[in-house]
Amino acid sequence: MPHELTLLEQHKVFDGCQYRYRHYSTTLNCEMTFSLFLPNKKKFSSPPLLWWLSGLTCNDENFTTKAGAQQAAARLGMAIIMPDTSPRGPEVADVKEWDLGQGAGFYLNATQTPWAAHYRMYDYLNEELYSLVQVSLGFTGPHAIAGHSMGGHGALVMALKNPHKFRSVSAFAPIVNPMDVPWGQNAFQAYLGNNRDLWSEWDACKLMADYQGTALPVLIDQGDEDPFLQQQLQPEKLVEIAEKVNYPLTLRIQPGYDHSYYFIASFIEEHLTFHQQYLQNA
């Protein structure tokens, strides 16, 4: 049945609760899992919701166990949903390469065989899971979105395509211009084929350059010791476009930090606080 959830795990943490659910996705044609942190229900009966999108090779549990976000979220009264990064299962197309296939859905809608049968992560998040959290979990209040690396790409694209659904967006070391870097080109070629006009629909730089409407505040943190900074990430490209179109974007270069969850854990509380100011005023 639509929106039918199976509770897999439940753990009390910082006076809140960490859950993990499974459900069948009609969009992806497979079973999916997602994790959810809820602050204390007695103190925060209707908490705002932050979406967290993880990066390459991750699933819905990486952020819950490595980022250390629950303590700050419990204090702020913020719920966090952590979807998986791709469809999963033996019937879902996959390859041996770590940056394509299962664990590397790139938060887009694939058009090419064999990927199109399952890899519709954008529609899954934007329509199916968004509806599920409203109807089945009661999150009808304000939402914000954040992510890391491939998930930073996903968060930026989701926000730029759906500014009416979110109040703010943030990212750690995002892939901002996937059309022009190896990770993105590899994925876009496989999932979308050769049509670069179609690629541009999933590229934050292209979306921001053509953006019209109300802009959402953006915070990006990037470590200057990130080994992927120059070849794969290149956040300065998005900053340049934001300045041209007067889009409110803040890029913070963090000295000595790399691409790992140690970097995320160091600044995640600041990101939650950033989002809280816009969620409170929604």
PDB file of C-alpha atoms in Angstrom:
ATOM      1  CA  MET A   1       0.000   0.000   0.000  1.00  0.00           C
ATOM      2  CA  PRO A   2       1.219   3.574  -0.631  1.00  0.00           C
ATOM      3  CA  HIS A   3       3.088   5.078   2.315  1.00  0.00           C
ATOM      4  CA  GLU A   4       3.051   1.820   4.302  1.00  0.00           C
ATOM      5  CA  LEU A   5       6.077   1.909   6.604  1.00  0.00           C
ATOM      6  CA  THR A   6       7.949  -0.841   8.421  1.00  0.00           C
ATOM      7  CA  LEU A   7       9.938   0.265  11.461  1.00  0.00           C
ATOM      8  CA  LEU A   8      13.359  -1.432  11.384  1.00  0.00           C
ATOM      9  CA  GLU A   9      15.165   0.264  14.291  1.00  0.00           C
ATOM     10  CA  GLN A  10      14.476   2.676  17.129  1.00  0.00           C
ATOM     11  CA  HIS A  11      17.100   4.180  19.463  1.00  0.00           C
ATOM     12  CA  LYS A  12      16.760   6.878  22.098  1.00  0.00           C
ATOM     13  CA  VAL A  13      19.468   9.514  21.698  1.00  0.00           C
ATOM     14  CA  PHE A  14      19.870  12.972  23.333  1.00  0.00           C
ATOM     15  CA  ASP A  15      16.314  12.890  24.650  1.00  0.00           C
ATOM     16  CA  GLY A  16      15.029  12.283  21.113  1.00  0.00           C
ATOM     17  CA  CYS A  17      14.753   9.168  19.004  1.00  0.00           C
ATOM     18  CA  GLN A  18      16.566   7.814  15.956  1.00  0.00           C
ATOM     19  CA  TYR A  19      14.380   5.674  13.672  1.00  0.00           C
ATOM     20  CA  ARG A  20      14.994   3.621  10.546  1.00  0.00           C
ATOM     21  CA  TYR A  21      12.138   2.705   8.210  1.00  0.00           C
ATOM     22  CA  ARG A  22      11.593   0.573   5.120  1.00  0.00           C
ATOM     23  CA  HIS A  23       8.877   1.016   2.510  1.00  0.00           C
ATOM     24  CA  TYR A  24       8.163  -0.036  -1.056  1.00  0.00           C
ATOM     25  CA  SER A  25       8.754   2.763  -3.547  1.00  0.00           C
ATOM     26  CA  THR A  26       6.464   2.739  -6.555  1.00  0.00           C
ATOM     27  CA  THR A  27       8.677   5.408  -8.119  1.00  0.00           C
ATOM     28  CA  LEU A  28      11.862   3.343  -7.897  1.00  0.00           C
ATOM     29  CA  ASN A  29      10.202  -0.079  -8.158  1.00  0.00           C
ATOM     30  CA  CYS A  30      12.058  -1.467  -5.166  1.00  0.00           C
ATOM     31  CA  GLU A  31      12.135  -1.386  -1.383  1.00  0.00           C
ATOM     32  CA  MET A  32      13.831   1.642   0.148  1.00  0.00           C
ATOM     33  CA  THR A  33      15.041   2.582   3.602  1.00  0.00           C
ATOM     34  CA  PHE A  34      15.373   5.970   5.228  1.00  0.00           C
ATOM     35  CA  SER A  35      16.456   7.189   8.654  1.00  0.00           C
ATOM     36  CA  LEU A  36      14.697   9.830  10.744  1.00  0.00           C
ATOM     37  CA  PHE A  37      15.690  11.718  13.876  1.00  0.00           C
ATOM     38  CA  LEU A  38      12.922  13.197  16.019  1.00  0.00           C
ATOM     39  CA  PRO A  39      13.551  15.511  18.978  1.00  0.00           C
ATOM     40  CA  ASN A  40      11.602  15.031  22.203  1.00  0.00           C
ATOM     41  CA  LYS A  41       7.920  14.923  21.193  1.00  0.00           C
ATOM     42  CA  LYS A  42       6.751  16.449  24.490  1.00  0.00           C
ATOM     43  CA  LYS A  43       8.961  19.495  24.008  1.00  0.00           C
ATOM     44  CA  PHE A  44       8.613  19.788  20.228  1.00  0.00           C
ATOM     45  CA  SER A  45       5.280  18.496  18.998  1.00  0.00           C
ATOM     46  CA  SER A  46       5.628  19.887  15.440  1.00  0.00           C
ATOM     47  CA  PRO A  47       9.335  20.173  14.619  1.00  0.00           C
ATOM     48  CA  PRO A  48      10.548  21.561  11.301  1.00  0.00           C
ATOM     49  CA  LEU A  49      12.226  19.036   9.005  1.00  0.00           C
ATOM     50  CA  LEU A  50      15.736  19.100   7.545  1.00  0.00           C
ATOM     51  CA  TRP A  51      16.447  16.800   4.601  1.00  0.00           C
ATOM     52  CA  TRP A  52      19.985  15.407   4.509  1.00  0.00           C
ATOM     53  CA  LEU A  53      21.302  13.956   1.226  1.00  0.00           C
ATOM     54  CA  SER A  54      24.454  11.864   1.513  1.00  0.00           C
ATOM     55  CA  GLY A  55      27.266  11.376  -0.991  1.00  0.00           C
ATOM     56  CA  LEU A  56      28.776   8.671  -3.154  1.00  0.00           C
ATOM     57  CA  THR A  57      28.906   5.135  -1.671  1.00  0.00           C
ATOM     58  CA  CYS A  58      26.709   6.132   1.291  1.00  0.00           C
ATOM     59  CA  ASN A  59      23.323   4.889   2.416  1.00  0.00           C
ATOM     60  CA  ASP A  60      20.820   6.360   4.879  1.00  0.00           C
ATOM     61  CA  GLU A  61      22.899   5.363   7.926  1.00  0.00           C
ATOM     62  CA  ASN A  62      26.221   7.122   7.287  1.00  0.00           C
ATOM     63  CA  PHE A  63      25.020  10.494   8.501  1.00  0.00           C
ATOM     64  CA  THR A  64      23.229   9.065  11.546  1.00  0.00           C
ATOM     65  CA  THR A  65      26.338   7.317  12.857  1.00  0.00           C
ATOM     66  CA  LYS A  66      29.139   9.696  11.793  1.00  0.00           C
ATOM     67  CA  ALA A  67      27.959  13.309  11.703  1.00  0.00           C
ATOM     68  CA  GLY A  68      26.982  13.749  15.362  1.00  0.00           C
ATOM     69  CA  ALA A  69      24.004  15.891  14.415  1.00  0.00           C
ATOM     70  CA  GLN A  70      21.463  14.523  16.883  1.00  0.00           C
ATOM     71  CA  GLN A  71      22.620  16.496  19.911  1.00  0.00           C
ATOM     72  CA  ALA A  72      22.292  19.860  18.181  1.00  0.00           C
ATOM     73  CA  ALA A  73      19.045  18.834  16.492  1.00  0.00           C
ATOM     74  CA  ALA A  74      17.601  17.779  19.849  1.00  0.00           C
ATOM     75  CA  ARG A  75      18.511  21.138  21.375  1.00  0.00           C
ATOM     76  CA  LEU A  76      17.087  23.102  18.436  1.00  0.00           C
ATOM     77  CA  GLY A  77      13.946  20.997  18.162  1.00  0.00           C
ATOM     78  CA  MET A  78      14.659  19.963  14.580  1.00  0.00           C
ATOM     79  CA  ALA A  79      13.791  16.693  12.860  1.00  0.00           C
ATOM     80  CA  ILE A  80      16.169  15.265  10.216  1.00  0.00           C
ATOM     81  CA  ILE A  81      15.283  12.816   7.455  1.00  0.00           C
ATOM     82  CA  MET A  82      18.090  10.898   5.777  1.00  0.00           C
ATOM     83  CA  PRO A  83      17.082   9.094   2.554  1.00  0.00           C
ATOM     84  CA  ASP A  84      19.236   6.526   0.786  1.00  0.00           C
ATOM     85  CA  THR A  85      21.407   7.635  -2.132  1.00  0.00           C
ATOM     86  CA  SER A  86      20.013   5.262  -4.781  1.00  0.00           C
ATOM     87  CA  PRO A  87      17.578   2.431  -5.421  1.00  0.00           C
ATOM     88  CA  ARG A  88      18.709  -0.911  -3.991  1.00  0.00           C
ATOM     89  CA  GLY A  89      18.229  -4.622  -4.536  1.00  0.00           C
ATOM     90  CA  PRO A  90      19.287  -7.551  -6.735  1.00  0.00           C
ATOM     91  CA  GLU A  91      16.912  -6.467  -9.503  1.00  0.00           C
ATOM     92  CA  VAL A  92      18.352  -2.925  -9.618  1.00  0.00           C
ATOM     93  CA  ALA A  93      21.043  -2.197 -12.217  1.00  0.00           C
ATOM     94  CA  ASP A  94      24.564  -1.855 -10.842  1.00  0.00           C
ATOM     95  CA  VAL A  95      28.237  -1.830 -11.881  1.00  0.00           C
ATOM     96  CA  LYS A  96      31.519  -2.512 -10.092  1.00  0.00           C
ATOM     97  CA  GLU A  97      32.594   1.139 -10.225  1.00  0.00           C
ATOM     98  CA  TRP A  98      31.985   2.920  -6.903  1.00  0.00           C
ATOM     99  CA  ASP A  99      30.849   6.200  -8.495  1.00  0.00           C
ATOM    100  CA  LEU A 100      28.003   4.742 -10.571  1.00  0.00           C
ATOM    101  CA  GLY A 101      25.013   2.529  -9.826  1.00  0.00           C
ATOM    102  CA  GLN A 102      23.829   1.544  -6.372  1.00  0.00           C
ATOM    103  CA  GLY A 103      25.096   4.108  -3.874  1.00  0.00           C
ATOM    104  CA  ALA A 104      25.502   6.680  -6.650  1.00  0.00           C
ATOM    105  CA  GLY A 105      22.043   7.710  -7.835  1.00  0.00           C
ATOM    106  CA  PHE A 106      23.004  11.395  -8.307  1.00  0.00           C
ATOM    107  CA  TYR A 107      19.489  12.536  -7.348  1.00  0.00           C
ATOM    108  CA  LEU A 108      18.240  12.701 -10.935  1.00  0.00           C
ATOM    109  CA  ASN A 109      15.771  10.867 -13.186  1.00  0.00           C
ATOM    110  CA  ALA A 110      17.613   8.477 -15.498  1.00  0.00           C
ATOM    111  CA  THR A 111      16.456   8.164 -19.104  1.00  0.00           C
ATOM    112  CA  GLN A 112      18.822   5.453 -20.374  1.00  0.00           C
ATOM    113  CA  THR A 113      18.638   1.656 -20.273  1.00  0.00           C
ATOM    114  CA  PRO A 114      19.093  -0.144 -17.883  1.00  0.00           C
ATOM    115  CA  TRP A 115      19.029   2.719 -15.377  1.00  0.00           C
ATOM    116  CA  ALA A 116      15.637   4.247 -16.209  1.00  0.00           C
ATOM    117  CA  ALA A 117      13.729   1.299 -14.732  1.00  0.00           C
ATOM    118  CA  HIS A 118      14.754   2.243 -11.180  1.00  0.00           C
ATOM    119  CA  TYR A 119      16.971   5.338 -11.039  1.00  0.00           C
ATOM    120  CA  ARG A 120      14.441   8.148 -10.517  1.00  0.00           C
ATOM    121  CA  MET A 121      15.790   9.535  -7.268  1.00  0.00           C
ATOM    122  CA  TYR A 122      14.619  13.073  -7.986  1.00  0.00           C
ATOM    123  CA  ASP A 123      10.991  12.041  -8.380  1.00  0.00           C
ATOM    124  CA  TYR A 124      11.315   9.743  -5.389  1.00  0.00           C
ATOM    125  CA  LEU A 125      12.458  12.582  -3.125  1.00  0.00           C
ATOM    126  CA  ASN A 126      10.454  15.401  -4.641  1.00  0.00           C
ATOM    127  CA  GLU A 127       7.145  13.569  -4.930  1.00  0.00           C
ATOM    128  CA  GLU A 128       6.901  10.171  -3.243  1.00  0.00           C
ATOM    129  CA  LEU A 129       8.997  10.635  -0.111  1.00  0.00           C
ATOM    130  CA  TYR A 130       7.924  14.267   0.262  1.00  0.00           C
ATOM    131  CA  SER A 131       4.288  13.107   0.266  1.00  0.00           C
ATOM    132  CA  LEU A 132       5.076  10.243   2.632  1.00  0.00           C
ATOM    133  CA  VAL A 133       6.633  12.467   5.292  1.00  0.00           C
ATOM    134  CA  GLN A 134       3.631  14.769   5.137  1.00  0.00           C
ATOM    135  CA  VAL A 135       0.854  12.165   5.062  1.00  0.00           C
ATOM    136  CA  SER A 136       2.317   9.338   7.158  1.00  0.00           C
ATOM    137  CA  LEU A 137       4.713  11.224   9.446  1.00  0.00           C
ATOM    138  CA  GLY A 138       2.921  14.557   9.788  1.00  0.00           C
ATOM    139  CA  PHE A 139       5.666  16.926   8.627  1.00  0.00           C
ATOM    140  CA  THR A 140       3.415  19.600   7.190  1.00  0.00           C
ATOM    141  CA  GLY A 141       5.513  22.485   8.512  1.00  0.00           C
ATOM    142  CA  PRO A 142       8.602  24.129   7.016  1.00  0.00           C
ATOM    143  CA  HIS A 143      11.414  22.129   5.413  1.00  0.00           C
ATOM    144  CA  ALA A 144      15.088  22.840   4.665  1.00  0.00           C
ATOM    145  CA  ILE A 145      17.647  20.744   2.785  1.00  0.00           C
ATOM    146  CA  ALA A 146      21.375  19.981   3.054  1.00  0.00           C
ATOM    147  CA  GLY A 147      23.890  17.460   1.756  1.00  0.00           C
ATOM    148  CA  HIS A 148      27.477  16.391   1.223  1.00  0.00           C
ATOM    149  CA  SER A 149      29.420  15.942  -2.030  1.00  0.00           C
ATOM    150  CA  MET A 150      27.021  14.166  -4.447  1.00  0.00           C
ATOM    151  CA  GLY A 151      24.366  14.907  -1.836  1.00  0.00           C
ATOM    152  CA  GLY A 152      25.390  18.568  -1.856  1.00  0.00           C
ATOM    153  CA  HIS A 153      24.746  18.505  -5.590  1.00  0.00           C
ATOM    154  CA  GLY A 154      21.370  16.910  -4.886  1.00  0.00           C
ATOM    155  CA  ALA A 155      20.447  19.451  -2.227  1.00  0.00           C
ATOM    156  CA  LEU A 156      21.309  22.406  -4.454  1.00  0.00           C
ATOM    157  CA  VAL A 157      19.387  20.970  -7.402  1.00  0.00           C
ATOM    158  CA  MET A 158      16.361  20.119  -5.254  1.00  0.00           C
ATOM    159  CA  ALA A 159      16.304  23.625  -3.781  1.00  0.00           C
ATOM    160  CA  LEU A 160      16.821  25.428  -7.077  1.00  0.00           C
ATOM    161  CA  LYS A 161      14.049  23.395  -8.721  1.00  0.00           C
ATOM    162  CA  ASN A 162      11.655  23.616  -5.751  1.00  0.00           C
ATOM    163  CA  PRO A 163      12.161  26.866  -3.837  1.00  0.00           C
ATOM    164  CA  HIS A 164       8.528  26.713  -2.666  1.00  0.00           C
ATOM    165  CA  LYS A 165       9.251  23.519  -0.707  1.00  0.00           C
ATOM    166  CA  PHE A 166      12.318  24.662   1.236  1.00  0.00           C
ATOM    167  CA  ARG A 167      13.335  27.651   3.347  1.00  0.00           C
ATOM    168  CA  SER A 168      17.129  27.291   3.040  1.00  0.00           C
ATOM    169  CA  VAL A 169      19.850  25.038   1.629  1.00  0.00           C
ATOM    170  CA  SER A 170      23.366  24.155   2.737  1.00  0.00           C
ATOM    171  CA  ALA A 171      26.114  21.835   1.571  1.00  0.00           C
ATOM    172  CA  PHE A 172      29.474  20.395   2.508  1.00  0.00           C
ATOM    173  CA  ALA A 173      31.906  20.079  -0.403  1.00  0.00           C
ATOM    174  CA  PRO A 174      29.175  19.881  -3.074  1.00  0.00           C
ATOM    175  CA  ILE A 175      29.615  18.923  -6.723  1.00  0.00           C
ATOM    176  CA  VAL A 176      28.338  22.225  -8.104  1.00  0.00           C
ATOM    177  CA  ASN A 177      29.042  21.781 -11.830  1.00  0.00           C
ATOM    178  CA  PRO A 178      28.662  18.053 -12.579  1.00  0.00           C
ATOM    179  CA  MET A 179      28.444  18.640 -16.340  1.00  0.00           C
ATOM    180  CA  ASP A 180      32.091  19.632 -16.398  1.00  0.00           C
ATOM    181  CA  VAL A 181      33.780  17.329 -13.854  1.00  0.00           C
ATOM    182  CA  PRO A 182      34.615  13.598 -14.103  1.00  0.00           C
ATOM    183  CA  TRP A 183      32.192  12.334 -11.430  1.00  0.00           C
ATOM    184  CA  GLY A 184      29.254  14.122 -12.994  1.00  0.00           C
ATOM    185  CA  GLN A 185      30.192  13.391 -16.594  1.00  0.00           C
ATOM    186  CA  ASN A 186      30.492   9.675 -15.868  1.00  0.00           C
ATOM    187  CA  ALA A 187      27.100   9.575 -14.174  1.00  0.00           C
ATOM    188  CA  PHE A 188      25.311  11.857 -16.648  1.00  0.00           C
ATOM    189  CA  GLN A 189      26.614   9.921 -19.653  1.00  0.00           C
ATOM    190  CA  ALA A 190      25.342   6.650 -18.181  1.00  0.00           C
ATOM    191  CA  TYR A 191      22.031   7.878 -16.773  1.00  0.00           C
ATOM    192  CA  LEU A 192      21.098  10.560 -19.322  1.00  0.00           C
ATOM    193  CA  GLY A 193      22.963   9.774 -22.549  1.00  0.00           C
ATOM    194  CA  ASN A 194      24.732  12.297 -24.773  1.00  0.00           C
ATOM    195  CA  ASN A 195      22.248  15.192 -24.653  1.00  0.00           C
ATOM    196  CA  ARG A 196      24.035  17.948 -22.749  1.00  0.00           C
ATOM    197  CA  ASP A 197      20.859  20.056 -22.767  1.00  0.00           C
ATOM    198  CA  LEU A 198      19.343  17.339 -20.579  1.00  0.00           C
ATOM    199  CA  TRP A 199      22.467  17.331 -18.396  1.00  0.00           C
ATOM    200  CA  SER A 200      21.990  21.041 -17.704  1.00  0.00           C
ATOM    201  CA  GLU A 201      18.675  20.295 -15.958  1.00  0.00           C
ATOM    202  CA  TRP A 202      20.671  18.618 -13.172  1.00  0.00           C
ATOM    203  CA  ASP A 203      23.565  21.063 -12.841  1.00  0.00           C
ATOM    204  CA  ALA A 204      23.446  23.658 -10.016  1.00  0.00           C
ATOM    205  CA  CYS A 205      25.580  26.150 -11.942  1.00  0.00           C
ATOM    206  CA  LYS A 206      23.257  26.035 -14.946  1.00  0.00           C
ATOM    207  CA  LEU A 207      20.133  26.174 -12.789  1.00  0.00           C
ATOM    208  CA  MET A 208      21.387  29.153 -10.802  1.00  0.00           C
ATOM    209  CA  ALA A 209      22.520  31.024 -13.925  1.00  0.00           C
ATOM    210  CA  ASP A 210      18.981  30.748 -15.339  1.00  0.00           C
ATOM    211  CA  TYR A 211      17.178  31.147 -12.024  1.00  0.00           C
ATOM    212  CA  GLN A 212      14.128  33.360 -11.727  1.00  0.00           C
ATOM    213  CA  GLY A 213      12.029  33.807  -8.635  1.00  0.00           C
ATOM    214  CA  THR A 214      12.594  33.986  -4.915  1.00  0.00           C
ATOM    215  CA  ALA A 215      16.096  32.883  -3.964  1.00  0.00           C
ATOM    216  CA  LEU A 216      16.800  30.691  -0.947  1.00  0.00           C
ATOM    217  CA  PRO A 217      19.742  31.466   1.371  1.00  0.00           C
ATOM    218  CA  VAL A 218      22.675  29.106   0.702  1.00  0.00           C
ATOM    219  CA  LEU A 219      25.577  28.137   2.964  1.00  0.00           C
ATOM    220  CA  ILE A 220      28.491  26.071   1.608  1.00  0.00           C
ATOM    221  CA  ASP A 221      31.472  24.810   3.595  1.00  0.00           C
ATOM    222  CA  GLN A 222      34.532  23.544   1.746  1.00  0.00           C
ATOM    223  CA  GLY A 223      37.766  22.217   3.211  1.00  0.00           C
ATOM    224  CA  ASP A 224      40.931  23.470   1.540  1.00  0.00           C
ATOM    225  CA  GLU A 225      42.653  20.080   2.071  1.00  0.00           C
ATOM    226  CA  ASP A 226      39.877  18.229   0.243  1.00  0.00           C
ATOM    227  CA  PRO A 227      41.604  15.974  -2.339  1.00  0.00           C
ATOM    228  CA  PHE A 228      38.650  16.397  -4.717  1.00  0.00           C
ATOM    229  CA  LEU A 229      38.502  20.190  -4.528  1.00  0.00           C
ATOM    230  CA  GLN A 230      40.214  21.137  -7.787  1.00  0.00           C
ATOM    231  CA  GLN A 231      39.092  18.330 -10.088  1.00  0.00           C
ATOM    232  CA  GLN A 232      35.588  17.454  -8.903  1.00  0.00           C
ATOM    233  CA  LEU A 233      34.098  20.224  -6.743  1.00  0.00           C
ATOM    234  CA  GLN A 234      35.176  23.734  -7.819  1.00  0.00           C
ATOM    235  CA  PRO A 235      32.754  25.737  -5.615  1.00  0.00           C
ATOM    236  CA  GLU A 236      34.147  29.020  -6.907  1.00  0.00           C
ATOM    237  CA  LYS A 237      32.190  28.437 -10.129  1.00  0.00           C
ATOM    238  CA  LEU A 238      28.886  28.600  -8.257  1.00  0.00           C
ATOM    239  CA  VAL A 239      30.030  31.632  -6.263  1.00  0.00           C
ATOM    240  CA  GLU A 240      30.847  33.492  -9.481  1.00  0.00           C
ATOM    241  CA  ILE A 241      27.390  32.794 -10.886  1.00  0.00           C
ATOM    242  CA  ALA A 242      25.687  33.708  -7.608  1.00  0.00           C
ATOM    243  CA  GLU A 243      27.425  37.075  -7.646  1.00  0.00           C
ATOM    244  CA  LYS A 244      26.311  37.720 -11.235  1.00  0.00           C
ATOM    245  CA  VAL A 245      22.646  36.949 -10.562  1.00  0.00           C
ATOM    246  CA  ASN A 246      22.637  38.356  -7.016  1.00  0.00           C
ATOM    247  CA  TYR A 247      21.815  35.016  -5.406  1.00  0.00           C
ATOM    248  CA  PRO A 248      22.408  34.920  -1.598  1.00  0.00           C
ATOM    249  CA  LEU A 249      25.235  32.405  -1.253  1.00  0.00           C
ATOM    250  CA  THR A 250      27.932  32.183   1.419  1.00  0.00           C
ATOM    251  CA  LEU A 251      31.025  30.040   0.754  1.00  0.00           C
ATOM    252  CA  ARG A 252      33.315  29.350   3.717  1.00  0.00           C
ATOM    253  CA  ILE A 253      36.721  27.823   2.992  1.00  0.00           C
ATOM    254  CA  GLN A 254      37.741  25.854   6.085  1.00  0.00           C
ATOM    255  CA  PRO A 255      41.546  25.574   6.487  1.00  0.00           C
ATOM    256  CA  GLY A 256      42.956  22.080   6.970  1.00  0.00           C
ATOM    257  CA  TYR A 257      39.706  20.152   6.477  1.00  0.00           C
ATOM    258  CA  ASP A 258      39.240  17.317   3.984  1.00  0.00           C
ATOM    259  CA  HIS A 259      36.231  15.550   2.408  1.00  0.00           C
ATOM    260  CA  SER A 260      35.427  13.199   5.289  1.00  0.00           C
ATOM    261  CA  TYR A 261      32.696  12.982   7.897  1.00  0.00           C
ATOM    262  CA  TYR A 262      35.187  14.461  10.374  1.00  0.00           C
ATOM    263  CA  PHE A 263      34.757  17.670   8.372  1.00  0.00           C
ATOM    264  CA  ILE A 264      30.969  17.388   8.490  1.00  0.00           C
ATOM    265  CA  ALA A 265      30.960  16.655  12.223  1.00  0.00           C
ATOM    266  CA  SER A 266      33.058  19.764  12.848  1.00  0.00           C
ATOM    267  CA  PHE A 267      30.512  22.168  11.343  1.00  0.00           C
ATOM    268  CA  ILE A 268      27.163  20.373  11.309  1.00  0.00           C
ATOM    269  CA  GLU A 269      25.877  22.288  14.346  1.00  0.00           C
ATOM    270  CA  GLU A 270      26.548  25.562  12.540  1.00  0.00           C
ATOM    271  CA  HIS A 271      24.583  24.302   9.544  1.00  0.00           C
ATOM    272  CA  LEU A 272      21.630  23.283  11.697  1.00  0.00           C
ATOM    273  CA  THR A 273      21.683  26.697  13.373  1.00  0.00           C
ATOM    274  CA  PHE A 274      21.829  28.348   9.934  1.00  0.00           C
ATOM    275  CA  HIS A 275      18.701  26.484   8.860  1.00  0.00           C
ATOM    276  CA  GLN A 276      16.911  27.060  12.157  1.00  0.00           C
ATOM    277  CA  GLN A 277      16.787  30.818  11.700  1.00  0.00           C
ATOM    278  CA  TYR A 278      14.847  30.410   8.433  1.00  0.00           C
ATOM    279  CA  LEU A 279      12.673  27.538   9.650  1.00  0.00           C
ATOM    280  CA  GLN A 280      11.597  29.549  12.681  1.00  0.00           C
ATOM    281  CA  ASN A 281      10.633  32.524  10.541  1.00  0.00           C
ATOM    282  CA  ALA A 282       8.782  30.477   7.898  1.00  0.00           C
TER     283      ALA A 282
END
